[in-house]
CSV table of C-alpha atoms in Angstrom, one decimal:
chain,number,residue,atom,x,y,z
A,25,MET,CA,-22.6,-1.1,34.4
A,26,LEU,CA,-21.1,2.1,35.7
A,27,ASP,CA,-17.9,1.0,36.3
A,28,ASP,CA,-17.7,-0.2,32.8
A,29,TYR,CA,-18.6,2.9,31.5
A,30,LEU,CA,-16.0,4.9,33.7
A,31,THR,CA,-13.3,2.9,32.6
A,32,TRP,CA,-14.2,2.6,29.3
A,33,LYS,CA,-11.3,2.2,27.0
A,34,PRO,CA,-10.7,2.2,22.9
A,35,TYR,CA,-10.1,-1.1,21.5
A,36,PHE,CA,-8.3,-1.8,18.4
A,37,GLU,CA,-7.8,-4.4,15.5
A,38,VAL,CA,-4.8,-4.2,13.1
A,39,VAL,CA,-5.9,-5.0,9.6
A,40,PRO,CA,-4.1,-4.6,6.0
A,41,MET,CA,-4.2,-1.3,4.4
A,42,GLU,CA,-6.3,-0.9,1.8
A,43,ALA,CA,-6.8,2.2,-0.7
A,44,GLY,CA,-9.9,3.2,0.5
A,45,ASP,CA,-8.1,4.0,4.0
A,46,CYS,CA,-5.5,6.2,2.2
A,47,LEU,CA,-7.3,9.8,2.7
A,48,GLU,CA,-7.5,9.3,6.5
A,49,ILE,CA,-3.9,8.1,6.6
A,50,SER,CA,-2.6,11.1,4.8
A,51,GLU,CA,-4.6,13.3,7.2
A,52,LEU,CA,-2.9,11.9,10.4
A,53,HIS,CA,0.4,11.7,8.4
A,54,GLY,CA,-0.1,15.6,8.1
A,55,GLN,CA,-0.7,15.9,11.9
A,56,ARG,CA,2.3,14.0,12.9
A,57,PHE,CA,4.8,15.0,10.5
A,58,PRO,CA,6.0,18.3,8.6
A,59,ARG,CA,5.1,17.3,5.2
A,60,ARG,CA,1.9,15.5,4.7
A,61,TRP,CA,1.9,12.7,1.8
A,62,SER,CA,-1.1,12.9,-0.2
A,63,ASP,CA,-3.5,10.0,-0.2
A,64,GLY,CA,-2.6,9.7,-3.7
A,65,GLU,CA,1.3,9.3,-2.7
A,66,PHE,CA,-0.4,6.4,-0.6
A,67,GLN,CA,-2.2,4.9,-3.1
A,68,ASN,CA,0.7,4.9,-5.5
A,69,LEU,CA,2.7,2.9,-3.0
A,70,LEU,CA,0.3,0.7,-2.0
A,71,LEU,CA,-0.1,-0.4,-6.0
A,72,GLN,CA,3.9,-1.6,-5.8
A,73,GLN,CA,4.0,-5.7,-4.8
A,74,ASN,CA,6.5,-5.2,-2.4
A,75,VAL,CA,4.9,-2.5,-0.5
A,76,PHE,CA,2.6,-3.1,2.5
A,77,GLY,CA,0.9,-1.7,5.1
A,78,PHE,CA,-1.6,-2.2,8.6
A,79,VAL,CA,-4.1,0.5,10.1
A,80,ALA,CA,-5.5,0.0,13.6
A,81,ARG,CA,-9.1,1.1,13.9
A,82,GLN,CA,-10.9,1.2,17.2
A,83,THR,CA,-13.5,-1.5,17.5
A,84,ASN,CA,-15.9,-0.1,19.9
A,85,ALA,CA,-16.3,3.6,19.0
A,86,PHE,CA,-20.3,4.3,18.9
A,87,PHE,CA,-20.7,5.4,14.8
A,88,SER,CA,-17.5,4.9,13.3
A,89,LYS,CA,-14.2,3.0,13.3
A,90,PRO,CA,-11.6,5.6,14.0
A,91,LEU,CA,-7.9,5.2,12.6
A,92,GLY,CA,-5.9,5.0,15.6
A,93,GLY,CA,-2.5,4.8,13.3
A,94,PHE,CA,-0.6,2.9,10.3
A,95,VAL,CA,2.2,1.7,9.0
A,96,LEU,CA,3.7,1.8,5.6
A,97,SER,CA,6.9,-0.7,4.7
A,98,ARG,CA,8.1,-2.7,1.9
A,99,GLU,CA,10.7,-5.4,1.2
A,100,ALA,CA,12.8,-6.3,-1.4
A,101,ALA,CA,16.1,-8.3,-1.8
A,102,GLY,CA,15.8,-9.9,1.6
A,103,GLU,CA,15.6,-6.4,3.3
A,104,ALA,CA,12.6,-4.5,4.7
A,105,GLU,CA,12.1,-0.9,5.6
A,106,ILE,CA,9.6,1.5,7.5
A,107,LEU,CA,8.4,4.1,5.3
A,108,THR,CA,6.6,5.9,7.8
A,109,VAL,CA,4.3,5.2,10.7
A,110,ALA,CA,2.3,7.5,12.8
A,111,VAL,CA,-0.7,6.8,15.7
A,112,ASN,CA,-2.7,9.3,16.7
A,113,GLU,CA,-1.7,11.5,19.4
A,114,LYS,CA,-5.1,11.0,21.2
A,115,PHE,CA,-4.5,7.5,21.3
A,116,GLY,CA,-1.0,7.6,22.4
A,117,ARG,CA,0.5,5.3,25.2
A,118,VAL,CA,-1.9,2.5,24.4
A,119,GLY,CA,0.7,0.0,22.7
A,120,LEU,CA,-0.8,1.1,18.9
A,121,GLY,CA,2.8,1.7,17.7
A,122,TRP,CA,3.7,-1.9,19.5
A,123,ARG,CA,1.5,-3.3,17.5
A,124,LEU,CA,1.6,-1.8,14.3
A,125,MET,CA,5.3,-2.6,14.2
A,126,GLN,CA,4.7,-6.2,15.3
A,127,ALA,CA,2.6,-6.6,12.1
A,128,ALA,CA,4.9,-5.1,10.0
A,129,LEU,CA,7.8,-7.3,11.0
A,130,ARG,CA,5.9,-10.3,10.7
A,131,GLU,CA,4.8,-9.3,7.5
A,132,ALA,CA,8.2,-8.5,6.4
A,133,ALA,CA,9.5,-11.7,7.7
A,134,SER,CA,6.7,-13.8,5.8
A,135,ARG,CA,7.9,-12.1,2.4
A,136,GLY,CA,11.3,-13.3,2.7
A,137,GLY,CA,13.0,-10.4,4.8
A,138,GLU,CA,15.7,-10.9,7.0
A,139,SER,CA,16.6,-7.6,7.9
A,140,MET,CA,14.3,-4.3,8.5
A,141,PHE,CA,15.6,-0.8,8.7
A,142,LEU,CA,13.9,2.4,9.5
A,143,GLU,CA,15.0,6.2,9.7
A,144,VAL,CA,13.9,8.1,13.0
A,145,GLU,CA,14.4,11.7,14.2
A,146,ALA,CA,16.8,11.4,16.9
A,147,ALA,CA,15.1,13.7,19.2
A,148,ASN,CA,11.7,11.4,19.0
A,149,ARG,CA,12.4,9.7,22.5
A,150,PRO,CA,9.4,8.1,22.6
A,151,ALA,CA,9.8,6.4,19.0
A,152,VAL,CA,13.5,5.8,19.8
A,153,GLU,CA,12.6,3.9,22.7
A,154,LEU,CA,9.9,2.2,21.2
A,155,TYR,CA,12.0,0.7,18.4
A,156,ARG,CA,15.0,-0.1,21.0
A,157,LYS,CA,12.2,-2.4,22.9
A,158,LEU,CA,11.7,-4.0,19.4
A,159,GLY,CA,15.5,-4.8,18.9
A,160,PHE,CA,16.2,-2.3,16.6
A,161,GLN,CA,19.6,-1.1,17.0
A,162,LYS,CA,21.6,2.2,15.6
A,163,VAL,CA,23.5,1.2,13.0
A,164,GLY,CA,24.3,5.0,11.3
A,165,GLU,CA,23.6,8.4,11.9
A,166,ARG,CA,22.1,11.4,9.1
A,167,PRO,CA,23.5,14.6,10.7
A,168,ALA,CA,20.8,17.8,9.7
A,169,TYR,CA,18.5,15.5,8.0
A,170,TYR,CA,15.1,16.6,9.3
A,171,ALA,CA,14.2,20.2,8.7
A,172,GLY,CA,12.0,21.8,11.5
A,173,PRO,CA,9.2,24.4,10.6
A,174,ASP,CA,11.4,26.8,12.6
A,175,GLY,CA,14.3,26.2,9.9
A,176,THR,CA,16.5,24.4,12.4
A,177,ARG,CA,18.1,20.5,11.5
A,178,SER,CA,18.0,17.7,13.4
A,179,SER,CA,19.5,14.4,12.8
A,180,ALA,CA,18.2,11.0,11.7
A,181,LEU,CA,19.0,8.0,13.2
A,182,VAL,CA,19.2,4.7,11.4
A,183,MET,CA,18.0,1.5,13.0
A,184,SER,CA,18.1,-2.2,11.8
A,185,ARG,CA,17.1,-5.6,13.2
A,186,VAL,CA,17.5,-8.9,12.3
A,187,LEU,CA,13.9,-10.6,11.0
A,188,ARG,CA,15.0,-14.4,11.3
């Protein structure tokens, strides 16, 4: 019994994103990105037929189901894209990014997507590595695309992978 307590780790379920999730998603987005998207922006995106997302919620928390991460995507005319994805920093390195991306890839393919695109800050090595492990390849670069809080600029990598 004591061993169970000492080795306790969080467990998560990945479920479709709902409008009621948008405030928490917005808060997490603000923790992970310089410009926070509002809950209204997330809700407006979710109202679009071709937009879909997933959230990872902790299932073995004591009082609530904390948000571990989310992914928001859209598919149109055979092409899908990741609009934004984030994992709560305290739940990093437990596979949530992988699970969320897998859910988005499956859903995009089920909607007729043939390829998926995303943009990622070139300096975000953990994310770039995750995307490479998921089969994404660099197809372009946008120099000085992202603005840092100190005024510096960094490049965005455009990455793609085939879904079928």
